[in-house]
PDB file of C-alpha atoms and ligand atoms in Angstrom:
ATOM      1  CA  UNK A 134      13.800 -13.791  19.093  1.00 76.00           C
ATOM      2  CA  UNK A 135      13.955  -9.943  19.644  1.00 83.00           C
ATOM      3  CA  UNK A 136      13.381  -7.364  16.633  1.00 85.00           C
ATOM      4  CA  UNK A 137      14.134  -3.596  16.566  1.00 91.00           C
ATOM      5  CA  UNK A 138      13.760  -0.954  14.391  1.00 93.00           C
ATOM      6  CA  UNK A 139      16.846  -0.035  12.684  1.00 90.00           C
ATOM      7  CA  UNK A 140      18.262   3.573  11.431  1.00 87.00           C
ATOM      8  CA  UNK A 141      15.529   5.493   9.217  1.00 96.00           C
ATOM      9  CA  UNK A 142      15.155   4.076   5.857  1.00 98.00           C
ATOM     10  CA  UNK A 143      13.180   6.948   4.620  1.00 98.00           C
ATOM     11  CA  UNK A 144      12.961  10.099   6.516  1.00 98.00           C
ATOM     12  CA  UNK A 145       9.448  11.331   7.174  1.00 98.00           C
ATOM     13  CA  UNK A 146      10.594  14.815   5.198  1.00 98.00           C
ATOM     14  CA  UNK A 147      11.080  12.922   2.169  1.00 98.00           C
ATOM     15  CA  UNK A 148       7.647  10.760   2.504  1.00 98.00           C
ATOM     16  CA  UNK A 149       5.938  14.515   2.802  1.00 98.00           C
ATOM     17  CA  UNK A 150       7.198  15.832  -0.292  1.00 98.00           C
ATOM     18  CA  UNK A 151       6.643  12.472  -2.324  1.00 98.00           C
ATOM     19  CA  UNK A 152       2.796  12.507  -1.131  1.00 99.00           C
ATOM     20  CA  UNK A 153       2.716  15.791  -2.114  1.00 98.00           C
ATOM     21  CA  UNK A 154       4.235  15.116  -5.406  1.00 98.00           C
ATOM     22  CA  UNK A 155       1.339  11.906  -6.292  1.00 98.00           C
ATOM     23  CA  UNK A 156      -0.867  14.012  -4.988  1.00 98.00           C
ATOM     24  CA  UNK A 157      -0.565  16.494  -7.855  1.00 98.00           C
ATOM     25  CA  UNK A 158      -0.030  13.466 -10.202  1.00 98.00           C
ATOM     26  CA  UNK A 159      -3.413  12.273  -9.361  1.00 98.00           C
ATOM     27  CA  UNK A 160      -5.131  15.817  -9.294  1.00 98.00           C
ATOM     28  CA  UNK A 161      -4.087  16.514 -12.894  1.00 98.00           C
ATOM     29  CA  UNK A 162      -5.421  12.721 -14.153  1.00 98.00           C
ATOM     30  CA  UNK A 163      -8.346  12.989 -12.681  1.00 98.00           C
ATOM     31  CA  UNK A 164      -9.073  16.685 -12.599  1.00 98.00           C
ATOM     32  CA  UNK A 165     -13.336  17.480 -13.276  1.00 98.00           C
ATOM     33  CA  UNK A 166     -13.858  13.967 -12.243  1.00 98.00           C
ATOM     34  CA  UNK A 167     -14.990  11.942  -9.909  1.00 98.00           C
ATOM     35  CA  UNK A 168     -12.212   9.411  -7.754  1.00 98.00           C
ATOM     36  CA  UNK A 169     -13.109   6.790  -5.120  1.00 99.00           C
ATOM     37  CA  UNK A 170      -9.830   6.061  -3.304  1.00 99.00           C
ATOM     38  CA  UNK A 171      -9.992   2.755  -1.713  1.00 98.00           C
ATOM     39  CA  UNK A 172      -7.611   2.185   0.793  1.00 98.00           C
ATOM     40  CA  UNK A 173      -6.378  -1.351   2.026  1.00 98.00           C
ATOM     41  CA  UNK A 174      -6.713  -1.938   5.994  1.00 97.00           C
ATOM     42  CA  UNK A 175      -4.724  -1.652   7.837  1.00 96.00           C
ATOM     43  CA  UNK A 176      -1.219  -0.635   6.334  1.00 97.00           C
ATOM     44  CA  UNK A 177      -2.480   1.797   3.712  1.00 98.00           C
ATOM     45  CA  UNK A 178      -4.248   4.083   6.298  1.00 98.00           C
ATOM     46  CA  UNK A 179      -1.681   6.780   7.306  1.00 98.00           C
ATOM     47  CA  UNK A 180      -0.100   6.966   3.712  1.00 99.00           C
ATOM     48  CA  UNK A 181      -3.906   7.356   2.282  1.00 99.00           C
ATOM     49  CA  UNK A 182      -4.806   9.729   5.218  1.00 98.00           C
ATOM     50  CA  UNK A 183      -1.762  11.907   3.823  1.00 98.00           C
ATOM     51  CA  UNK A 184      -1.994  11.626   0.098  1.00 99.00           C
ATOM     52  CA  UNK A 185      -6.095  12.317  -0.162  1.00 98.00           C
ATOM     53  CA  UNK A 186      -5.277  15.935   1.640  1.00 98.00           C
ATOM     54  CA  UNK A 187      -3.113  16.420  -1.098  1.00 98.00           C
ATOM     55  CA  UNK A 188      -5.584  16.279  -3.887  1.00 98.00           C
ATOM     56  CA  UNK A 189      -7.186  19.026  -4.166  1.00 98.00           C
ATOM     57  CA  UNK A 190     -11.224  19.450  -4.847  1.00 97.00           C
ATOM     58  CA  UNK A 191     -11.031  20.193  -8.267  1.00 98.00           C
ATOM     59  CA  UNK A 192     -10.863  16.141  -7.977  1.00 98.00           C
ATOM     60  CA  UNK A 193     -14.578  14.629  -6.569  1.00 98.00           C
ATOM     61  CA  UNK A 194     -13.038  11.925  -4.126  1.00 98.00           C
ATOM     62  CA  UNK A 195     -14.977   9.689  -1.566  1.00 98.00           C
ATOM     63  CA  UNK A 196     -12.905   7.183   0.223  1.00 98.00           C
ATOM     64  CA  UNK A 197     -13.680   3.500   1.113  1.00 98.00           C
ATOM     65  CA  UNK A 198     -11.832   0.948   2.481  1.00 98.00           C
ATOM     66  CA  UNK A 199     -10.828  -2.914   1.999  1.00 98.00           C
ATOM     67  CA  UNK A 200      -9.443  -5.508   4.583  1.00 97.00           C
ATOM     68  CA  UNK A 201      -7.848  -8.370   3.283  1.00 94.00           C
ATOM     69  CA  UNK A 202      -5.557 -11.357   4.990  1.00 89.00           C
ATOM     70  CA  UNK A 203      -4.078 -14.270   2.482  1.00 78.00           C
ATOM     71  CA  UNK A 204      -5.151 -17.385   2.647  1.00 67.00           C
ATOM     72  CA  UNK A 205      -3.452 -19.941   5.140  1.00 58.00           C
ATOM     73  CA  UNK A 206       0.296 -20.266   4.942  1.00 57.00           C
ATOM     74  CA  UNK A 207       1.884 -17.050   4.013  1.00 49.00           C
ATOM     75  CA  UNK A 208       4.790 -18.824   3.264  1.00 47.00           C
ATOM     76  CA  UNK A 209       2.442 -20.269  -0.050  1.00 52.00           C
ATOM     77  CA  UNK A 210       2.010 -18.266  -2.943  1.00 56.00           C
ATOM     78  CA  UNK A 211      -1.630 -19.005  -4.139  1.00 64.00           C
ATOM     79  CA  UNK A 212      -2.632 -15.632  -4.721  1.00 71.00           C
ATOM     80  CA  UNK A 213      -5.652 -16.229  -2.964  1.00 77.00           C
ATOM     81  CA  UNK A 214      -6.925 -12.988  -0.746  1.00 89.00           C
ATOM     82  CA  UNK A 215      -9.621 -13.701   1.551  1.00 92.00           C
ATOM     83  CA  UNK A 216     -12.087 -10.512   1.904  1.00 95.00           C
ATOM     84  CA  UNK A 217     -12.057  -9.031   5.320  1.00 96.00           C
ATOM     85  CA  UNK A 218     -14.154  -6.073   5.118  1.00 98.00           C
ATOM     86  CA  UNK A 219     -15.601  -5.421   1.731  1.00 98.00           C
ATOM     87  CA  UNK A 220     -16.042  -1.859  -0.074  1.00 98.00           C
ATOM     88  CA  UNK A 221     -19.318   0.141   1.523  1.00 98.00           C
ATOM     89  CA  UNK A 222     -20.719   1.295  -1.915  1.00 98.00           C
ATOM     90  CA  UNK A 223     -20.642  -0.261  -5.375  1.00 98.00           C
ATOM     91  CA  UNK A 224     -17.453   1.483  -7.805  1.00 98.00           C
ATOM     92  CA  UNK A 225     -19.936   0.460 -11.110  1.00 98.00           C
ATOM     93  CA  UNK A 226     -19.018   3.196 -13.688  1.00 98.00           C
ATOM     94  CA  UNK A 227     -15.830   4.737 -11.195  1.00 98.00           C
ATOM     95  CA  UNK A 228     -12.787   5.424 -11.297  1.00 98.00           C
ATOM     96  CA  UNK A 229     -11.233   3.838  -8.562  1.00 99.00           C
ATOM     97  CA  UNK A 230      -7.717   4.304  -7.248  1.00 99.00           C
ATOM     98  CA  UNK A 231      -6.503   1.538  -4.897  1.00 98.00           C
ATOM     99  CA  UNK A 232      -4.397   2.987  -1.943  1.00 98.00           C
ATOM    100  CA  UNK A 233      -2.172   0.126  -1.031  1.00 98.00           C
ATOM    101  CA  UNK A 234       1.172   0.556   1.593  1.00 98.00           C
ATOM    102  CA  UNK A 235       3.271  -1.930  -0.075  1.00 98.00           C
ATOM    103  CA  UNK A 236       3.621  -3.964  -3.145  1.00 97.00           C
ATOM    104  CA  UNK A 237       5.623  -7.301  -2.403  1.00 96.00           C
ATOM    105  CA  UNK A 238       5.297 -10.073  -4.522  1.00 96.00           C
ATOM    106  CA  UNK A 239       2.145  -8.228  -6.653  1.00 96.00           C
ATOM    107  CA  UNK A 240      -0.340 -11.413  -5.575  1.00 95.00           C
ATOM    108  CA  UNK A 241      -2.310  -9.336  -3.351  1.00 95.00           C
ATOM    109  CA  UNK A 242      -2.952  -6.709  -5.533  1.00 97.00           C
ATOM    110  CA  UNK A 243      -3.539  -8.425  -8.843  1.00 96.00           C
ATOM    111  CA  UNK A 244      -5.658 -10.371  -7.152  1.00 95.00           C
ATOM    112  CA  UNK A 245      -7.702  -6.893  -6.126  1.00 97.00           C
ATOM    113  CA  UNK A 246      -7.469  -5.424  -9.370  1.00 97.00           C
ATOM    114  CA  UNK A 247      -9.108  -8.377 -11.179  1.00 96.00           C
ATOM    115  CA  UNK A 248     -11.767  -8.771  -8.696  1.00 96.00           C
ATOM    116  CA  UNK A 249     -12.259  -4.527  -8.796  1.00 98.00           C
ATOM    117  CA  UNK A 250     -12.638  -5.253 -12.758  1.00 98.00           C
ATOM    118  CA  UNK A 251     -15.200  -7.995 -12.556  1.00 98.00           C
ATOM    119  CA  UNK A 252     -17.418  -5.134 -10.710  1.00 98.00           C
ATOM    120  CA  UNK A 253     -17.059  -3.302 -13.752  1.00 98.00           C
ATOM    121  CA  UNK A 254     -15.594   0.346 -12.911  1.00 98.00           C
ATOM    122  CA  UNK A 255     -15.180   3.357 -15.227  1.00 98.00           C
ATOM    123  CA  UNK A 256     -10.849   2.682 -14.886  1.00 98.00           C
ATOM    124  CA  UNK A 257      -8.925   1.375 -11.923  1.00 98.00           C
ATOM    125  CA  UNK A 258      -5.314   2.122 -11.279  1.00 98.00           C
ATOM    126  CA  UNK A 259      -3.166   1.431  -8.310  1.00 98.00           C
ATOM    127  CA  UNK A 260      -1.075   4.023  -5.913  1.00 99.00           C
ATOM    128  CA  UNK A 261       1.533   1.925  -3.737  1.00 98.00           C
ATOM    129  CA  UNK A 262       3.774   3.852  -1.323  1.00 98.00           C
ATOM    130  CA  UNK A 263       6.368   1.498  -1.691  1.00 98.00           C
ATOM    131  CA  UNK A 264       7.846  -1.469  -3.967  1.00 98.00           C
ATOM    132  CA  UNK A 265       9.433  -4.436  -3.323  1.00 97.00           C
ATOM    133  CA  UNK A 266      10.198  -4.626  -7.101  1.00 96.00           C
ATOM    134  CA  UNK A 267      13.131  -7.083  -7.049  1.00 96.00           C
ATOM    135  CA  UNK A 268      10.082  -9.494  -4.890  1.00 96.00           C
ATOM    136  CA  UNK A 269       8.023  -9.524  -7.818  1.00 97.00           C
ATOM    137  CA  UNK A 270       6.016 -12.396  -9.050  1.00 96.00           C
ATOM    138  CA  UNK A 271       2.701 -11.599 -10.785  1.00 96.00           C
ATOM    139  CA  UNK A 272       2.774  -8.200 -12.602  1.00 96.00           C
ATOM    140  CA  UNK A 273       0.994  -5.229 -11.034  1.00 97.00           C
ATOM    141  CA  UNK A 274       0.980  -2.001 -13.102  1.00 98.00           C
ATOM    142  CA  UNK A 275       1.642   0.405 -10.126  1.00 98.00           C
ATOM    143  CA  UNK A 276       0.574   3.522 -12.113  1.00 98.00           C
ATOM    144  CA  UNK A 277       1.466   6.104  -9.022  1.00 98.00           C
ATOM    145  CA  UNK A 278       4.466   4.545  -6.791  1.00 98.00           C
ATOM    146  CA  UNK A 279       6.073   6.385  -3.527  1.00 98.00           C
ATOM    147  CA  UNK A 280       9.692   4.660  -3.126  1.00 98.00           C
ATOM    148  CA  UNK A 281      11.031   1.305  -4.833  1.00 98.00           C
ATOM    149  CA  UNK A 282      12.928  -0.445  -1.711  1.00 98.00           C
ATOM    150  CA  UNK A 283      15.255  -3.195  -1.244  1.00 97.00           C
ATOM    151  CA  UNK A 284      13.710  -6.483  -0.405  1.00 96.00           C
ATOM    152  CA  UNK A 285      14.170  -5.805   3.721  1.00 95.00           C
ATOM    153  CA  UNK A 286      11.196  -5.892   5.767  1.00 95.00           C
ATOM    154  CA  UNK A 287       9.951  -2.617   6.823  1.00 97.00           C
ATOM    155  CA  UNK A 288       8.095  -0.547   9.749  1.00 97.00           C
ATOM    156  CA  UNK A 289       6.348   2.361  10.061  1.00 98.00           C
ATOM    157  CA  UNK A 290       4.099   5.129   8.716  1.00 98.00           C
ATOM    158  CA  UNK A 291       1.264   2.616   8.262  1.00 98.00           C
ATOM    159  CA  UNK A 292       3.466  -0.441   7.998  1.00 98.00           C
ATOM    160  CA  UNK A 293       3.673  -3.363  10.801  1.00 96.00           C
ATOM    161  CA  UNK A 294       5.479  -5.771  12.338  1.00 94.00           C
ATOM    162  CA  UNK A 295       3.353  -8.133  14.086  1.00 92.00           C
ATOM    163  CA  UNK A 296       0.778  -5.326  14.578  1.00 93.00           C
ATOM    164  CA  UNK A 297       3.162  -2.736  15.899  1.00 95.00           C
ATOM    165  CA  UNK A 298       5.366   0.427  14.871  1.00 96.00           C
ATOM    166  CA  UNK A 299       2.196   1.441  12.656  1.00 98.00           C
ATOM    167  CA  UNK A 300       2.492   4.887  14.042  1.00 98.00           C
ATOM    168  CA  UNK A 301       6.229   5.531  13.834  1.00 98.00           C
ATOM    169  CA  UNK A 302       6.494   8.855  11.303  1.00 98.00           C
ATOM    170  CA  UNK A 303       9.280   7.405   8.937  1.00 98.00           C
ATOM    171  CA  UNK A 304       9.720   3.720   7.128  1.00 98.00           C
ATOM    172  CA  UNK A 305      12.231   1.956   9.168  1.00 98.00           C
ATOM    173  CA  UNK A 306      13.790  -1.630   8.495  1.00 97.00           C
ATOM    174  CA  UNK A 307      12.912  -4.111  11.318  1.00 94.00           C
ATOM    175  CA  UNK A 308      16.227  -5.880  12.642  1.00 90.00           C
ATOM    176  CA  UNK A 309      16.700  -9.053  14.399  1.00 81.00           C
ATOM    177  CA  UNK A 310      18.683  -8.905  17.326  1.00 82.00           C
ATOM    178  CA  UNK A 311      20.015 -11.478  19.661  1.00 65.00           C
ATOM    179  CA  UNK A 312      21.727 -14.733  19.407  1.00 52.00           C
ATOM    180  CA  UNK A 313      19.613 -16.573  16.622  1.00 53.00           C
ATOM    181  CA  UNK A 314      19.005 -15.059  13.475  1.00 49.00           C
ATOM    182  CA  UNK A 315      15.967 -15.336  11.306  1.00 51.00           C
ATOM    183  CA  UNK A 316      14.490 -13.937   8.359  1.00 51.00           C
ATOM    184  CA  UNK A 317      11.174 -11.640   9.433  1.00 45.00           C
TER     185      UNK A 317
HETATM  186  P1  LIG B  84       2.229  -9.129  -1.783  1.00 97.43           P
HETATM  187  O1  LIG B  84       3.346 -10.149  -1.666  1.00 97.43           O
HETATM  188  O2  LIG B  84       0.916  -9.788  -2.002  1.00 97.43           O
HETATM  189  O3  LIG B  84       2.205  -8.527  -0.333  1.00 97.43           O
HETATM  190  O4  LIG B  84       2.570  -8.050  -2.771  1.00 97.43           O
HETATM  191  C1  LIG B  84       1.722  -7.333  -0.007  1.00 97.43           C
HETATM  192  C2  LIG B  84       1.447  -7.327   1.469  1.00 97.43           C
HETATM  193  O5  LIG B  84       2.516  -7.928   2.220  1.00 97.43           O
HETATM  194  C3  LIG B  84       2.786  -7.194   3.374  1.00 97.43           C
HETATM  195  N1  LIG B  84       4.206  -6.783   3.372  1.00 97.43           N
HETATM  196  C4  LIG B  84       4.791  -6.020   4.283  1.00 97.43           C
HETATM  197  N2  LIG B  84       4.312  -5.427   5.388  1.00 97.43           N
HETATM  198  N3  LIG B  84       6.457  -4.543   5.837  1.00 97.43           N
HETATM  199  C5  LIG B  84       5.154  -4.694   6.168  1.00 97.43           C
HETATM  200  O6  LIG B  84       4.740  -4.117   7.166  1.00 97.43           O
HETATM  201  C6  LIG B  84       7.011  -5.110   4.749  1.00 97.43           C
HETATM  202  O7  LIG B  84       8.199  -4.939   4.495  1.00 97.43           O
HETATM  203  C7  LIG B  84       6.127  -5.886   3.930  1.00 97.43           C
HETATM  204  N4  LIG B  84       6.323  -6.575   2.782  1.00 97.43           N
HETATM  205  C8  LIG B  84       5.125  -7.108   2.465  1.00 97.43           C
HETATM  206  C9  LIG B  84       1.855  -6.024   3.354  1.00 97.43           C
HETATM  207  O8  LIG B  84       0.783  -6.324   4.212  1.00 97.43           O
HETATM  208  C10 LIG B  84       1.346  -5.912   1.948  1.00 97.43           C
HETATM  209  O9  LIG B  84       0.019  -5.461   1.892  1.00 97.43           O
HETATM  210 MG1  LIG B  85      -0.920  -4.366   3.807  1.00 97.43          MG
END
């Protein structure tokens, strides 16, 4: 089976301004106080890279990062996210702003926002770049969200298909070409 990125599904103009835009968003919440933005390996890294230089310093922020895979069969929808790499510092008494690339079917990041609660932070809220909404299956509250996308599968600024087209500068939809089509 051969895959190729397909026609720009959001320009990388448009991705600027909306960082921009949640960028202010989160500067006025959190304005005088102190924000650790965790980001989620390896997808979330561009989009996080972008949207922290858009917050300006009247917000304290210190970054630290999360890697996660799910559990066995992807194809099963346990909800259960093995821990990769875990945060460097404890987020006790912080406010804590998870940095994730894209929310699918919510299980991975409920799953991170109850176990982020159970370490008892001052508030934690979730930024997704995009949203699968129409994929949903647990409810996430997705308090700062970039675009809300059909249910394709998608490439790009942070996002991968089998570990590539991280570093292309616009979200593209990954197309199967050839004789035998599959889902992605
Ligand atoms: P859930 O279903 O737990 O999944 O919300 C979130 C994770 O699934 C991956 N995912 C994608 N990755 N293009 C990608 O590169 C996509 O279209 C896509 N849809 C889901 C992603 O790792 C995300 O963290
Ligand atoms: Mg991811």
């Amino acid at each position: 089976m051969d895959y190729r990125v397909s026609d720009i599904l959001i320009p990388k103009e448009e991705i600027e301004k909306r960082v921009v835009d949640l960028g202010k968003q989160i500067a006025r919440d959190y304005e005088g106080k102190e924000l650790v933005v965790v980001g989620i390996l390896k997808g979330a890294v561009v989009f996080m890279a972008d949207l922290v230089r858009n917050i300006p310093p009247t917000v304290n922020v210190s970054l630290d990062f999360m890697a996660v895979s799910s559990y066995g069969d992807s194809t099963k929808t346990s909800g259960i996210v093995r821990i990769v790499k875990d945060l460097d510092s404890s987020i006790k008494d912080k406010n804590v702003l998870i940095v994730e690339d894209i929310v699918d079917t919510g299980l991975t990041l409920s799953y991170l926002v109850k176990l982020m609660h159970e370490r008892q932070p001052g508030s934690v809220r979730v930024c997704a770049l995009l949203d699968k909404e129409e994929r949903r299956k647990v409810h996430v509250d997705v308090a700062y969200r970039g675009f809300s996308i059909p249910d394709e599968f998608v490439v790009g600024y942070g996002l991968d298909y089998a570990g590539k087209w991280r570093n292309l500068p616009s979200v593209h939809v990954v197309e199967v070409t050839g004789e035998s089509r599959t889902e992605v």
